[in-house]
Short mmCIF file of C-alpha atoms and ligand atoms in Angstrom, two decimals:
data_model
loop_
_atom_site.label_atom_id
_atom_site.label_comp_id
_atom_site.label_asym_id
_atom_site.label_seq_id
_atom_site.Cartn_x
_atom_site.Cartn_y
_atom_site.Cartn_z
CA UNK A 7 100.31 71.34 66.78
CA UNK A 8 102.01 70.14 69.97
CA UNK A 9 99.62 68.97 72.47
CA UNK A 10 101.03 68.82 75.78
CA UNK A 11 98.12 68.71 78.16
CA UNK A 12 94.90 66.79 78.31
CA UNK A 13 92.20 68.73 76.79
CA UNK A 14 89.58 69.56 79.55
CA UNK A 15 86.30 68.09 78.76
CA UNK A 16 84.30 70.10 75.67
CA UNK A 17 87.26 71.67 74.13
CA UNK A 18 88.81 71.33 71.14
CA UNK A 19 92.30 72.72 69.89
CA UNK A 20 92.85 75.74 67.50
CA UNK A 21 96.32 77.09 66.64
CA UNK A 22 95.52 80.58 66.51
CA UNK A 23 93.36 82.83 68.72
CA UNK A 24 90.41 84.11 68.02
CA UNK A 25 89.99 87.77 69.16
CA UNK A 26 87.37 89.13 71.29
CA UNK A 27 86.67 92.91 72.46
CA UNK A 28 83.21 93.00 73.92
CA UNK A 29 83.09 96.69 74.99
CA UNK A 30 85.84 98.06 71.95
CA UNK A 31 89.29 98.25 72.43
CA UNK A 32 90.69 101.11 74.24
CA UNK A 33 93.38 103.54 73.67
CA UNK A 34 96.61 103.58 75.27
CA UNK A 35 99.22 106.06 76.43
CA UNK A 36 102.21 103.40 77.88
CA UNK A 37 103.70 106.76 79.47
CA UNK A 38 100.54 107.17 81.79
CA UNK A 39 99.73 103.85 81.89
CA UNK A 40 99.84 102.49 85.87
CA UNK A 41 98.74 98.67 87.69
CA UNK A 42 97.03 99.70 90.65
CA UNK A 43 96.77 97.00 93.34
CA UNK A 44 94.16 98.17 95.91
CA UNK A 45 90.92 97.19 97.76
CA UNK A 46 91.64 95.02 100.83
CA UNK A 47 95.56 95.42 101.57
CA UNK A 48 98.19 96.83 103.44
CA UNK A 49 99.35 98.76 101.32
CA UNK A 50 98.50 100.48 97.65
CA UNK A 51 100.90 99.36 95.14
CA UNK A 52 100.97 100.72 92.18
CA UNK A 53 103.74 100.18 89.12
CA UNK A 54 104.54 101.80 85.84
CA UNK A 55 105.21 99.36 82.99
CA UNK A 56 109.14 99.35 83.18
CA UNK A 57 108.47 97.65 86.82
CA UNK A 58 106.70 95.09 85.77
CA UNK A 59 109.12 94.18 83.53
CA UNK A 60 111.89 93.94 86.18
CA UNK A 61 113.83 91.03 86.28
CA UNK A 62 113.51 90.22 89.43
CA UNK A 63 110.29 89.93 89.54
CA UNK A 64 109.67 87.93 86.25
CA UNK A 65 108.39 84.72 85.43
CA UNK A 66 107.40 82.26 82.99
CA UNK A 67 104.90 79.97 82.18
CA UNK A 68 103.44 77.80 79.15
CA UNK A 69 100.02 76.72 79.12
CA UNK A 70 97.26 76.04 77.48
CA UNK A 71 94.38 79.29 76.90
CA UNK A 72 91.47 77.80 77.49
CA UNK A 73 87.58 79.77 76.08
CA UNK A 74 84.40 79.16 77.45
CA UNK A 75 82.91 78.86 74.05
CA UNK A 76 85.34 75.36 73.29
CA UNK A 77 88.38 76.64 71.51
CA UNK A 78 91.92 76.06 72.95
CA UNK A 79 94.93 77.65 72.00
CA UNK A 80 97.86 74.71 73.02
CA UNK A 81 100.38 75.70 74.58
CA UNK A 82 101.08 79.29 74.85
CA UNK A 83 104.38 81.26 76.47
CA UNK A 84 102.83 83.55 79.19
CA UNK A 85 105.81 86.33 80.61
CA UNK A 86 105.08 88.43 83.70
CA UNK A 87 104.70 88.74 87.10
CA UNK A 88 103.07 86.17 89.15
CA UNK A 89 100.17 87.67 91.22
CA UNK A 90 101.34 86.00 94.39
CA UNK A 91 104.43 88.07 93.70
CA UNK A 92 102.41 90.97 93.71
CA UNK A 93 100.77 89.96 96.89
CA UNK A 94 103.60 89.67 99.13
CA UNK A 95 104.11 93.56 98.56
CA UNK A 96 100.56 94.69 98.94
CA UNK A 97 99.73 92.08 102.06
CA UNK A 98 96.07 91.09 100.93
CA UNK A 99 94.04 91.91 104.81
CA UNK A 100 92.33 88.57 106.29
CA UNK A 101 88.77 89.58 104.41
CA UNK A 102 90.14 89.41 101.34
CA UNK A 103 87.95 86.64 99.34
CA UNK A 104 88.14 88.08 95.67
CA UNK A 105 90.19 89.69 93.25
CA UNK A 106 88.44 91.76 91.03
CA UNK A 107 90.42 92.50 87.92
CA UNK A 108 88.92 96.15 85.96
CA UNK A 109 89.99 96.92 82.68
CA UNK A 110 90.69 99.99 80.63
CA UNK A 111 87.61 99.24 78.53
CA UNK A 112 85.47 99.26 81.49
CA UNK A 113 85.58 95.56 81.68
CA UNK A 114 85.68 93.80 84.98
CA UNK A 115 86.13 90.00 86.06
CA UNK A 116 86.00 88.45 89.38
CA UNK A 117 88.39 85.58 90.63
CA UNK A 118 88.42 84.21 94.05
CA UNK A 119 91.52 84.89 95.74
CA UNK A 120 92.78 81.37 96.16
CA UNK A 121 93.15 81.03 92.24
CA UNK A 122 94.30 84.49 91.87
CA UNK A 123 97.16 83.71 94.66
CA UNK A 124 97.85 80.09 92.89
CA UNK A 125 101.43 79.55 91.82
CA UNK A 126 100.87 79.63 88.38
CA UNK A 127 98.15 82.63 88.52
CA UNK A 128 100.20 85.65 86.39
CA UNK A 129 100.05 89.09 85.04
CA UNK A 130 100.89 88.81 81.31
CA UNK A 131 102.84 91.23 79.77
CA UNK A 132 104.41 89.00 77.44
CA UNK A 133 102.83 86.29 74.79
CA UNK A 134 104.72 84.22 72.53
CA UNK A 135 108.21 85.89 73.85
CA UNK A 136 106.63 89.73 72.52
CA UNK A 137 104.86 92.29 74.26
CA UNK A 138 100.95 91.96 74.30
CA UNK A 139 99.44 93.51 70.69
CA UNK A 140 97.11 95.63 71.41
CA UNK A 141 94.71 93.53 70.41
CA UNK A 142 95.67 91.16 72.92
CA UNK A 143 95.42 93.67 75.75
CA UNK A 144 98.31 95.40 76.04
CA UNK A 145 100.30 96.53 78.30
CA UNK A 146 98.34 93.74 80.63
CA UNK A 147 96.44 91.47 81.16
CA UNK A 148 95.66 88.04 83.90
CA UNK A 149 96.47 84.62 82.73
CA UNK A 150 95.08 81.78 85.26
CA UNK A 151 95.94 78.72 83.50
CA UNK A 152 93.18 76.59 84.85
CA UNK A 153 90.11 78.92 84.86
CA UNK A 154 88.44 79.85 81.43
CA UNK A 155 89.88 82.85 79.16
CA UNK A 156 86.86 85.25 80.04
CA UNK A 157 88.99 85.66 83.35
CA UNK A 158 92.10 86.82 81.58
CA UNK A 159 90.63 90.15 81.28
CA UNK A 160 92.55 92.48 78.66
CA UNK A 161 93.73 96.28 79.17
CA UNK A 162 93.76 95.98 82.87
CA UNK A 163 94.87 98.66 84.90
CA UNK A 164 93.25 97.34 88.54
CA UNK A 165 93.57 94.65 90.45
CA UNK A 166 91.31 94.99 93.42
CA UNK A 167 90.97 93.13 96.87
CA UNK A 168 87.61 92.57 97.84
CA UNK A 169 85.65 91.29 100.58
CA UNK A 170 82.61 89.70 99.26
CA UNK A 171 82.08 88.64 95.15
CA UNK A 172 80.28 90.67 92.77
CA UNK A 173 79.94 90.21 89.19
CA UNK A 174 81.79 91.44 85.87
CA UNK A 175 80.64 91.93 82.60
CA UNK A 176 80.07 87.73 81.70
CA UNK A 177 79.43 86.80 85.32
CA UNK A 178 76.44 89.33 84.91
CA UNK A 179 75.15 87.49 81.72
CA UNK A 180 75.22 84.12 83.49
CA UNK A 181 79.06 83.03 83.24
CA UNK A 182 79.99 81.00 86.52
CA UNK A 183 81.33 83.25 89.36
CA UNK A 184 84.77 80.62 89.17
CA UNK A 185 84.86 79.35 85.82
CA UNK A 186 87.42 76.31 86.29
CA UNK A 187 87.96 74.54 83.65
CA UNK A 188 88.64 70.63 85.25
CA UNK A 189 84.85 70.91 86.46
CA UNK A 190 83.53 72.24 83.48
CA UNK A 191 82.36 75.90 85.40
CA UNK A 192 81.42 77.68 82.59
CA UNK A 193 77.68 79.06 83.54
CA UNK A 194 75.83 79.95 87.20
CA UNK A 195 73.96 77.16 88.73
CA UNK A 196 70.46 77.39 87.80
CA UNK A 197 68.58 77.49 91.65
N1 MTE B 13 88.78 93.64 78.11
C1 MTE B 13 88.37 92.45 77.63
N2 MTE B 13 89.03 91.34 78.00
C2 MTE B 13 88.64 90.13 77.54
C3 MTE B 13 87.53 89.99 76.67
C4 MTE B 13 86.86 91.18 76.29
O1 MTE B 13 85.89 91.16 75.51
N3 MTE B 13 87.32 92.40 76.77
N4 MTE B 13 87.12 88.74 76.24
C5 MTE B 13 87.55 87.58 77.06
C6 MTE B 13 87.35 86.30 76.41
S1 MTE B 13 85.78 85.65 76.42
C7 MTE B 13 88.38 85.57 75.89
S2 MTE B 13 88.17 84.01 75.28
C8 MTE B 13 89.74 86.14 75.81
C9 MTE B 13 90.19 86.13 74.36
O2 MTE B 13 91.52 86.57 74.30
P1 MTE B 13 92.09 87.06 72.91
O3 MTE B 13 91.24 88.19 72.42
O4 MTE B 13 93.52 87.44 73.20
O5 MTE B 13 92.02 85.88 71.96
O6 MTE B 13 89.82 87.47 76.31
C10 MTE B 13 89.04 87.71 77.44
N5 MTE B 13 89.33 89.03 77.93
MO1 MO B 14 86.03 83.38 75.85
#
């Protein structure tokens, strides 16, 4: 296994991932399948899966997939569309603090929007040089390199602007509202 990174403290490497689907995995027709971006922006966006996949907008990056429960998969090829990309079309407004990212399944995750907007924040279509399984969340799904894997929510279909935070389906069983993995975020501050 090629290491390439320093592990983050508490994790160990694995070379395979292990596969989680905590509400089932959903069904999906690619033909009807749409992103939406929408919340707090300018303007709607929303793309089919042959836009996404436009050259000009695509991108790659290879990093390490990090889970909250110690397992690492080294590093990984991530293809897509970088979320600041995405951004620059839809004009997050001023308010704009999180990005809420809902998923086919019906599950959610927040992000705050600086990490969503950082330059290596993307919208996997792509692992390993091969479309998402299905397993894996296809047609889509968020890949923030340095904030735990329970952010790169699978089967998404909205990414949504949002004013103030609310919590997803970990966040509301005590996962941190963040979740960065250099500072170790992985549950809420007891207060
Ligand atoms: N829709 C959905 N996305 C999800 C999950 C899930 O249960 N449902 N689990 C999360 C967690 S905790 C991890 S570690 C990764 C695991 O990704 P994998 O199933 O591709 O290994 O997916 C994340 N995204
Ligand atoms: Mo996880």
């Amino acid at each position: 296994m090629e290491e390439t990174n320093p592990l983050p403290l508490g994790q160990h490497y694995i070379n395979r991932f292990i596969i989680y689907s905590a509400l089932g995995t959903p069904h999906i027709d690619i033909q009807k399948w749409r992103l939406t971006i929408d919340g707090e922006v300018e303007k709607t966006l929303t793309l089919t899966y042959n836009e996404l996949l436009s050259p000009l907008m695509w991108c790659e990056v290879v990093r390490d997939f990090h889970c909250v429960t110690k397992w690492s998969v080294p590093s990984v090829k991530f293809g897509g569309v970088k979320l600041k990309t995405l951004a620059l079309n839809v004009k997050p407004k001023p308010e704009a603090k999180y990005v809420l990212f809902i998923c086919l399944d019906g599950y959610t995750t927040p992000v705050p929007i600086e990490d969503a907007l950082s330059d290596d924040a993307i919208i996997v279509l792509k692992m390993g040089g091969h479309p998402l399984t299905i397993e894996q969340g296809f047609p889509a799904r968020p890949f923030i390199p340095h904030l735990y894997a329970w952010k790169s929510a699978k089967w998404l279909h909205v990414i949504r602007f949002l004013r103030e935070y609310v919590d997803g389906y970990w966040e509301a069983r005590g996962y941190h509202e963040r979740g960065n993995v250099w500072g170790e975020e992985r549950f809420k501050k007891e207060i």
